[in-house]
PDB file of C-alpha atoms in Angstrom:
ATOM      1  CA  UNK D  65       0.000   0.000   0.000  1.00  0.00           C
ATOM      2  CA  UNK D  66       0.933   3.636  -0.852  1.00  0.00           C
ATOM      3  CA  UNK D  67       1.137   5.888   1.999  1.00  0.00           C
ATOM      4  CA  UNK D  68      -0.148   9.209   1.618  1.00  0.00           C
ATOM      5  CA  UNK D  69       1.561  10.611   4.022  1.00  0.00           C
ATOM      6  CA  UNK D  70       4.933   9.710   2.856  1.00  0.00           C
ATOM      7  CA  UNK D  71       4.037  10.517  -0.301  1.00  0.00           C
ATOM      8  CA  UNK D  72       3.192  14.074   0.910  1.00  0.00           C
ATOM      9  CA  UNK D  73       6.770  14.292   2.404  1.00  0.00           C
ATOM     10  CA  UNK D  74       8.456  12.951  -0.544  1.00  0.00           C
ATOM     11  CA  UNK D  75       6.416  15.531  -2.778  1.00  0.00           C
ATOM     12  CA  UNK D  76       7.940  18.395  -0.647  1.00  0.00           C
ATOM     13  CA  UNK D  77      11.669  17.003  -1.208  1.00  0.00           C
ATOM     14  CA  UNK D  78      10.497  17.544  -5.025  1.00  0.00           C
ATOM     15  CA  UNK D  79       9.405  20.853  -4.109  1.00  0.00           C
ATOM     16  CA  UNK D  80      12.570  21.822  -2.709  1.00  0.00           C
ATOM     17  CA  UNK D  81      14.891  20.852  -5.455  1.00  0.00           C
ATOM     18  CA  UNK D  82      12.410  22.874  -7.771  1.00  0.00           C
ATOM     19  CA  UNK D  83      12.707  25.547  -5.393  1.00  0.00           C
ATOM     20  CA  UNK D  84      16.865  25.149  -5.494  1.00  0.00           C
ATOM     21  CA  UNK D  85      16.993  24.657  -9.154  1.00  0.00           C
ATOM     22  CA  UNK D  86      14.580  28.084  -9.742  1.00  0.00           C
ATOM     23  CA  UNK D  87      11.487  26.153 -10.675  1.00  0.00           C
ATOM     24  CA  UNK D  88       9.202  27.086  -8.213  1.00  0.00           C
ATOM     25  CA  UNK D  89       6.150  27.430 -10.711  1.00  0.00           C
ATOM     26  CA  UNK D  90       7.075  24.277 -12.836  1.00  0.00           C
ATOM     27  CA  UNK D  91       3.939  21.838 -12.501  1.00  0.00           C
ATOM     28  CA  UNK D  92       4.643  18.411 -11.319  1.00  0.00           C
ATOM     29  CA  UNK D  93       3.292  15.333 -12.934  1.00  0.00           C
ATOM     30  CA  UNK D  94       2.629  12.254 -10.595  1.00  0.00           C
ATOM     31  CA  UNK D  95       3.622   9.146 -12.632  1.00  0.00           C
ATOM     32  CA  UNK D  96       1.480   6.353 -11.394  1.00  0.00           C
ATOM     33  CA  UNK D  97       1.848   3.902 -14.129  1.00  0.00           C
ATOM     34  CA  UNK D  98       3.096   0.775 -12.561  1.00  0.00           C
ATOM     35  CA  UNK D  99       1.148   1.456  -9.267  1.00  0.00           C
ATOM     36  CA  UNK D 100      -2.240   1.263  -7.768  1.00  0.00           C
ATOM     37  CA  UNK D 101      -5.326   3.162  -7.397  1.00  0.00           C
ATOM     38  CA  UNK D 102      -3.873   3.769  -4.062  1.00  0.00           C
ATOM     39  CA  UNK D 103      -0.759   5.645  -5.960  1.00  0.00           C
ATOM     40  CA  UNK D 104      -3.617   8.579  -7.402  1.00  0.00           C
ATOM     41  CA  UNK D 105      -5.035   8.632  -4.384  1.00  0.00           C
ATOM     42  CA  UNK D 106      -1.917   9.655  -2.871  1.00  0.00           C
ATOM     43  CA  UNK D 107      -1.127  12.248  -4.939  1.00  0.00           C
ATOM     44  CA  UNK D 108      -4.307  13.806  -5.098  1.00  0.00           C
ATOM     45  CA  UNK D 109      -3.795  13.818  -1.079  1.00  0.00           C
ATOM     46  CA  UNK D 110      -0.464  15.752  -1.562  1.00  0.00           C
ATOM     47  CA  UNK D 111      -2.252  18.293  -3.387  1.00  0.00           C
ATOM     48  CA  UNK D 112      -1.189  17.034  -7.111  1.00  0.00           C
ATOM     49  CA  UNK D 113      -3.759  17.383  -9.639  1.00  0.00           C
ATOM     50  CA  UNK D 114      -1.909  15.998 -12.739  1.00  0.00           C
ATOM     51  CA  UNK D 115      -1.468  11.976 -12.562  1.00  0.00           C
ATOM     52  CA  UNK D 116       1.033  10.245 -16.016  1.00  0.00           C
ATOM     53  CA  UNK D 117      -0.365   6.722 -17.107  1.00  0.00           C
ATOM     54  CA  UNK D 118       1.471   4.969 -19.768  1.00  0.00           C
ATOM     55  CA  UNK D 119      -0.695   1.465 -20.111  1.00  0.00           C
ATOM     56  CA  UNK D 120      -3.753   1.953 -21.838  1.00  0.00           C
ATOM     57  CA  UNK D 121      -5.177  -1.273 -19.470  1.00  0.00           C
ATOM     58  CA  UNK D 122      -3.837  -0.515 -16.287  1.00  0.00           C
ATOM     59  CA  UNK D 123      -4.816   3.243 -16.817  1.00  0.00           C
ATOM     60  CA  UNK D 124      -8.417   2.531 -17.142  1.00  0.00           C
ATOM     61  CA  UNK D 125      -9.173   0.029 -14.450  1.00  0.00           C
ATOM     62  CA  UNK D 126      -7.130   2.178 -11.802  1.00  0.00           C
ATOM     63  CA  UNK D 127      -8.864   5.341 -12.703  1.00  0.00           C
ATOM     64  CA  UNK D 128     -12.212   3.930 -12.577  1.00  0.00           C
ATOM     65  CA  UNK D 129     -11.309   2.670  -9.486  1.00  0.00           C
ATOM     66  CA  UNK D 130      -9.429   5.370  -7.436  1.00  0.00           C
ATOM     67  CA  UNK D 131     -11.612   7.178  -4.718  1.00  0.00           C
ATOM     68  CA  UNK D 132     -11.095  10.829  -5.155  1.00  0.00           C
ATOM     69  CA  UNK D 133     -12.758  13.862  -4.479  1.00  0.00           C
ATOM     70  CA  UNK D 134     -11.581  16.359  -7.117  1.00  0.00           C
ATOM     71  CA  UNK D 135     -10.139  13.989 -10.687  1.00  0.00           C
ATOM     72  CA  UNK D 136      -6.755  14.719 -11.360  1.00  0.00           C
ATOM     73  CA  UNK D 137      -6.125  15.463 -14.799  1.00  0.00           C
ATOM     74  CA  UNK D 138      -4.647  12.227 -16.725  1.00  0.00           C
ATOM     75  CA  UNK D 139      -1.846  12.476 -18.394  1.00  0.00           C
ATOM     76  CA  UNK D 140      -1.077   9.938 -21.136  1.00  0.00           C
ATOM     77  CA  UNK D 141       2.726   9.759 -21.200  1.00  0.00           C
ATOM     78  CA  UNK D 142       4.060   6.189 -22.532  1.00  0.00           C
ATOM     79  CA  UNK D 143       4.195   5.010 -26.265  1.00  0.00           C
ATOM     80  CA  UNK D 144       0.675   5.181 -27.955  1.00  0.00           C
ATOM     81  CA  UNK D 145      -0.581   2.424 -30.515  1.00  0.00           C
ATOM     82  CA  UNK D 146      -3.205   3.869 -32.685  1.00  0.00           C
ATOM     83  CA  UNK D 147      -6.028   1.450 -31.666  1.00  0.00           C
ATOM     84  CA  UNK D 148      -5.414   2.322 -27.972  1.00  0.00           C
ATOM     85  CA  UNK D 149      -6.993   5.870 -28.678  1.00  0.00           C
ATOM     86  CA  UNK D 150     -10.603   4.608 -28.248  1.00  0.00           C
ATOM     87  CA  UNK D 151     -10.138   2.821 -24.943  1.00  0.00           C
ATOM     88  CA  UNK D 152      -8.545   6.081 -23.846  1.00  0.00           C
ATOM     89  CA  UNK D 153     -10.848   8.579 -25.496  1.00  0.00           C
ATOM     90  CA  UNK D 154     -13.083   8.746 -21.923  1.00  0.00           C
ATOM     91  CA  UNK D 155      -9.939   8.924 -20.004  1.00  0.00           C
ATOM     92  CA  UNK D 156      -6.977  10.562 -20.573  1.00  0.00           C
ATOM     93  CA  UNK D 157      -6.871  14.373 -20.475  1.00  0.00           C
ATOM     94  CA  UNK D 158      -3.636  15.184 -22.101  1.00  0.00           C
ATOM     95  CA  UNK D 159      -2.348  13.174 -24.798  1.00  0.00           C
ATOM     96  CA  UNK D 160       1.688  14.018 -24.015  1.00  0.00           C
ATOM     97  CA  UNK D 161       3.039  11.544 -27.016  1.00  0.00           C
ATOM     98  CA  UNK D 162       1.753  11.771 -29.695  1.00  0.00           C
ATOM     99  CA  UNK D 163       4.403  11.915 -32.365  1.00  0.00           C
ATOM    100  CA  UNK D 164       2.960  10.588 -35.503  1.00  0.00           C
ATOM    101  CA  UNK D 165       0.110  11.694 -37.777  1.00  0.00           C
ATOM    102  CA  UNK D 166      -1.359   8.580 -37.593  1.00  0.00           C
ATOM    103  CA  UNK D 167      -2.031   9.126 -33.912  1.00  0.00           C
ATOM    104  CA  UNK D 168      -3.104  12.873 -34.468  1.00  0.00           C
ATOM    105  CA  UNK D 169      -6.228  11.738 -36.929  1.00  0.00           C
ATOM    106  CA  UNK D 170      -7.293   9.329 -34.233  1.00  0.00           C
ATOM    107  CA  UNK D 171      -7.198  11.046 -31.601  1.00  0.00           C
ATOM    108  CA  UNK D 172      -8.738  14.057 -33.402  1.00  0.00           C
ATOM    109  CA  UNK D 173     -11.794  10.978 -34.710  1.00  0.00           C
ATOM    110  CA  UNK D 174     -12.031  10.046 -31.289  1.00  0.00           C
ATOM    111  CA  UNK D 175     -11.426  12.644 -28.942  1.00  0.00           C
ATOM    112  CA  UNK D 176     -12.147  15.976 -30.816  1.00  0.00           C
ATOM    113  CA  UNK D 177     -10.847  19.223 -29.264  1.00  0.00           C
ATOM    114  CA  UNK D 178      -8.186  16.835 -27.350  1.00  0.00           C
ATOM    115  CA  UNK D 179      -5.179  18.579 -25.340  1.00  0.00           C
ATOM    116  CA  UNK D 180      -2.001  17.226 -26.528  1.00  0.00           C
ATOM    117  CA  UNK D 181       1.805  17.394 -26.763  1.00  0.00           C
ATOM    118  CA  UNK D 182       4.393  16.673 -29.497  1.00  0.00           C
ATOM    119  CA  UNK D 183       6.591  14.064 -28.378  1.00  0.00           C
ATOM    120  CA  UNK D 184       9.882  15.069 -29.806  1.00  0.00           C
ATOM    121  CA  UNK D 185      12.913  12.610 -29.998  1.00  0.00           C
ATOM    122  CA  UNK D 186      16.039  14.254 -28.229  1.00  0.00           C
ATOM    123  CA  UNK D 187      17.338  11.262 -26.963  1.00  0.00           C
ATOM    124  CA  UNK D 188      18.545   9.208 -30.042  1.00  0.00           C
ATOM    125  CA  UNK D 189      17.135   6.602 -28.180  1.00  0.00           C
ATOM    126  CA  UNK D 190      14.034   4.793 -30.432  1.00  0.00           C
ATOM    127  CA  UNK D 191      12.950   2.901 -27.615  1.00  0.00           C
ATOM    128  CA  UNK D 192      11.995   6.172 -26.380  1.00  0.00           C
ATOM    129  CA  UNK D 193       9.709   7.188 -29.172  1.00  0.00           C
ATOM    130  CA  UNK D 194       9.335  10.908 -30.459  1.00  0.00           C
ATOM    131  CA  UNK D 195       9.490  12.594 -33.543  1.00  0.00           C
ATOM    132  CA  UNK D 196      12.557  13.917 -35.334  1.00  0.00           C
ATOM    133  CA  UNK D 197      13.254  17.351 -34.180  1.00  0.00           C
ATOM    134  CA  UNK D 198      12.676  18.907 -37.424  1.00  0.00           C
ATOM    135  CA  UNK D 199       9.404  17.102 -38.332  1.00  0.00           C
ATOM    136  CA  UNK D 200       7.575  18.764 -35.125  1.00  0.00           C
ATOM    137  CA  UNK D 201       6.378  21.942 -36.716  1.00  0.00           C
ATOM    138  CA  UNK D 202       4.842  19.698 -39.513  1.00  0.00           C
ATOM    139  CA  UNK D 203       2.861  17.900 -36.726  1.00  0.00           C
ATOM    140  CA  UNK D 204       2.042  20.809 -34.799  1.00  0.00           C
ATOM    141  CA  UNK D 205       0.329  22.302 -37.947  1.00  0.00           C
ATOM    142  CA  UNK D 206      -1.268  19.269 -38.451  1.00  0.00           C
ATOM    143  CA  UNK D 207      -2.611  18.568 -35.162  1.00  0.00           C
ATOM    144  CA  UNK D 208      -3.897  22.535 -35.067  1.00  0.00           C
ATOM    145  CA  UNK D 209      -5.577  21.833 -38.544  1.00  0.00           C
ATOM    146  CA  UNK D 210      -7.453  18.802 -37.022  1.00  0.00           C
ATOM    147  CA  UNK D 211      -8.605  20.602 -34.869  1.00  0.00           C
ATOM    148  CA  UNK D 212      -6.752  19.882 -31.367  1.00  0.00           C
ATOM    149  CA  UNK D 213      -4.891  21.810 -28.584  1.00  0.00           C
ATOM    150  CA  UNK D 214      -1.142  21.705 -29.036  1.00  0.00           C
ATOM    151  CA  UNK D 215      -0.152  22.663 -25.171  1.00  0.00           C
ATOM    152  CA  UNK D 216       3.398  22.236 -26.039  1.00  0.00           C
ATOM    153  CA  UNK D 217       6.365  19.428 -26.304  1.00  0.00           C
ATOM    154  CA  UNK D 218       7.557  16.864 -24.645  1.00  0.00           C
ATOM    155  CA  UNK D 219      10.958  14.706 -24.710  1.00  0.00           C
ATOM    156  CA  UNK D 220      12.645  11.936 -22.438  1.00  0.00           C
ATOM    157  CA  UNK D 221      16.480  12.574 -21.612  1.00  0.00           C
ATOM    158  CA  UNK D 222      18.804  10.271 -22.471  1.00  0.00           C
ATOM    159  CA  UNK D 223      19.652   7.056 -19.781  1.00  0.00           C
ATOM    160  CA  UNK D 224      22.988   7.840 -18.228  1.00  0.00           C
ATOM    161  CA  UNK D 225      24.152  11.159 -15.944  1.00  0.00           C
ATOM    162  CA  UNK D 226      22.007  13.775 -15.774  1.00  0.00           C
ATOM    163  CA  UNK D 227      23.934  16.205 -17.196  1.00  0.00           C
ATOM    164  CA  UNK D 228      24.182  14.422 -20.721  1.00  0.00           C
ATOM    165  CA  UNK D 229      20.391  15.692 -21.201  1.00  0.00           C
ATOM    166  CA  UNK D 230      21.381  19.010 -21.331  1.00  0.00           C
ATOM    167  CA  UNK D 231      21.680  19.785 -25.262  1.00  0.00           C
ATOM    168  CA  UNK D 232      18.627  17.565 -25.899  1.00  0.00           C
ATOM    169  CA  UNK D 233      16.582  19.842 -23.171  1.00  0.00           C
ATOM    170  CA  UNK D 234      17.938  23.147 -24.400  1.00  0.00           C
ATOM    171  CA  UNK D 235      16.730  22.007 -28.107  1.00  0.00           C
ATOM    172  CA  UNK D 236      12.992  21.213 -26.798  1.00  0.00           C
ATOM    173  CA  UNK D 237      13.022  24.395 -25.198  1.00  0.00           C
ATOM    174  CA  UNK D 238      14.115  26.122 -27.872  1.00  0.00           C
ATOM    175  CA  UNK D 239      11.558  24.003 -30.293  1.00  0.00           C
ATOM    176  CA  UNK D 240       8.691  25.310 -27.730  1.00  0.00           C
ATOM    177  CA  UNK D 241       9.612  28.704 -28.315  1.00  0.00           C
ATOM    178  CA  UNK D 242      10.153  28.792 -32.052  1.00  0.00           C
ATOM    179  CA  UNK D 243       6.853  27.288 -32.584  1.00  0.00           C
ATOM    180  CA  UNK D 244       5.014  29.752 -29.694  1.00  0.00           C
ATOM    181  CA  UNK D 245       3.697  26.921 -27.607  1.00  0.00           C
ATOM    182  CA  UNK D 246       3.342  27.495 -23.690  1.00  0.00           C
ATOM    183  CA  UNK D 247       4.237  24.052 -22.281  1.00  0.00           C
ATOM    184  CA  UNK D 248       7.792  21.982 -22.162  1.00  0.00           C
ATOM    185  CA  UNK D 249       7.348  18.790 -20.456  1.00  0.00           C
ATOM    186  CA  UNK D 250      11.063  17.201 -19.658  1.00  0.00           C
ATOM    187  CA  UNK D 251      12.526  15.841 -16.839  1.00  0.00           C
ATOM    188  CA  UNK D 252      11.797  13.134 -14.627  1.00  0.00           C
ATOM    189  CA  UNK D 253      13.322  11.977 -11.127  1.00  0.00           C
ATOM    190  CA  UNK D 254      16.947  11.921 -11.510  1.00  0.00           C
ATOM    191  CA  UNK D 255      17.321  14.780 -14.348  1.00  0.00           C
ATOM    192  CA  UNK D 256      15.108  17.140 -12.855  1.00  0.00           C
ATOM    193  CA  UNK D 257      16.955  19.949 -12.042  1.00  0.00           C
ATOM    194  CA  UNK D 258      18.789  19.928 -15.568  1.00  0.00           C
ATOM    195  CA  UNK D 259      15.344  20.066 -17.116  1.00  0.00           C
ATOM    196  CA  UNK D 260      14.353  22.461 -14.856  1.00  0.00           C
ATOM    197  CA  UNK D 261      17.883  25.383 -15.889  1.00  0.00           C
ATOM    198  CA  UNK D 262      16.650  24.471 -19.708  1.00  0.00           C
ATOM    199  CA  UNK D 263      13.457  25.776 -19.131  1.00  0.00           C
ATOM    200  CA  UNK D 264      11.227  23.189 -18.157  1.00  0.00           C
ATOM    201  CA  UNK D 265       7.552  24.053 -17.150  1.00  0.00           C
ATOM    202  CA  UNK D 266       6.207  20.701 -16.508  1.00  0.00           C
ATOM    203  CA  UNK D 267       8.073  17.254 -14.993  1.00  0.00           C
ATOM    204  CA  UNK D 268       7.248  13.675 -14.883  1.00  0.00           C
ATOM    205  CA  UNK D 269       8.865  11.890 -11.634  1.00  0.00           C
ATOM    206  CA  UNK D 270       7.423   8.534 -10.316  1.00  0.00           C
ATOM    207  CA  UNK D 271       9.870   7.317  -7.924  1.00  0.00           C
ATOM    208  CA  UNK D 272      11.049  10.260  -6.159  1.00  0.00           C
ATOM    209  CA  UNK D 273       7.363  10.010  -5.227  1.00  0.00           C
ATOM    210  CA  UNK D 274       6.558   6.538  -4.949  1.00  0.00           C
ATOM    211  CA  UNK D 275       9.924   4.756  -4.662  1.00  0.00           C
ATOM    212  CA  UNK D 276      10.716   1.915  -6.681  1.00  0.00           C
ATOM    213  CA  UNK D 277       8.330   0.645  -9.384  1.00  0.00           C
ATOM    214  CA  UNK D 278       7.020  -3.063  -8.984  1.00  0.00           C
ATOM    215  CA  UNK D 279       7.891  -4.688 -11.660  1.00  0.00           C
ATOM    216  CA  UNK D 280       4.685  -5.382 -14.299  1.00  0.00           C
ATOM    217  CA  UNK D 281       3.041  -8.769 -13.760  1.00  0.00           C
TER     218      UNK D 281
END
């Protein structure tokens, strides 16, 4: 079981390295793939109102289960098979990675007027997922012409130290600009602050919440 109240205390050790690394207003996203209804829950506790799923399944059992007063908005951060959109369509708020056309015309067919993100590749890691770099204003315009919300971009740092994210971050947040969008999701647990000098607005940590993820069943 998840307990809130270490979760709240965790959450303010996020805070503070925010706070250190000048990010006081950057929004932080609770990732609670991987955990239980009890994980949102916890959150919602702390005060979060943004929860990341990344398993179309998991996501909406847990969500349909999770007792909370106010919903957190859902953020759907993992990779994204087209016929996934559907089962999501009631769910997820924010569709952070998307990063294919094929993905913007269903999710415009199934969810129209969605909130989304480009998912931009500035890892060099294809596991990842993302678009290339200079393929995200095409998909931008697209996703505008079909009728959805581009909020911003988002992009995972590369595994390894922290600081090897760097040019990758600088380059979304220089993306977000050029293309006048308001949000840049990066950074997660250990490459937070990093994210965070590049000009973060929104992160993505799990663990530093939750500890350890169990592994998937």
């Amino acid at each position: 079981m998840i307990d809130p109240g270490e979760v709240a205390e965790r959450l303010e050790v996020v805070r503070a390295r925010l706070r250190q690394a000048g990010g006081e207003a950057v929004r932080v996203v609770a990732v609670t793939k991987g955990f239980g209804a009890d994980a949102i829950e916890a959150a919602v506790s702390a005060g979060l109102h943004d929860v990341g799923e990344s398993y179309a399944q998991e996501a909406v059992a847990k969500l349909g289960e999770a007792d909370v007063g106010a919903n957190p908005i859902v953020h759907f951060i993992g990779g994204l098979q087209r016929n996934k959109v559907r089962r999501l369509a009631g769910v997820v708020d924010v569709w952070q990675s998307v990063d294919r056309v094929a993905l913007v015309d269903e999710i415009a067919r199934r969810s129209p007027g969605a909130r989304m993100m480009v998912q931009v590749d500035i890892s060099g890691e294809e596991a990842k997922g993302g678009c290339p770099p200079d393929e995200a204003g095409g998909l931008v315009d697209h996703a505008a012409a079909a009728g959805l919300v581009v909020e911003g971009l988002m992009g995972i740092g590369p595994v390894g130290e922290p600081a090897a994210a760097r040019p990758g971050f600088g380059r979304l947040r220089r993306l977000v600009d050029d293309l006048g969008l308001a949000e840049c999701s990066m950074g997660m647990t250990d490459d937070l602050e990093v994210a965070v000098g590049e000009g973060s607005t929104m992160i993505r940590v799990g663990t530093a919440l939750f500890g350890p993820r169990p592994p998937r069943s």
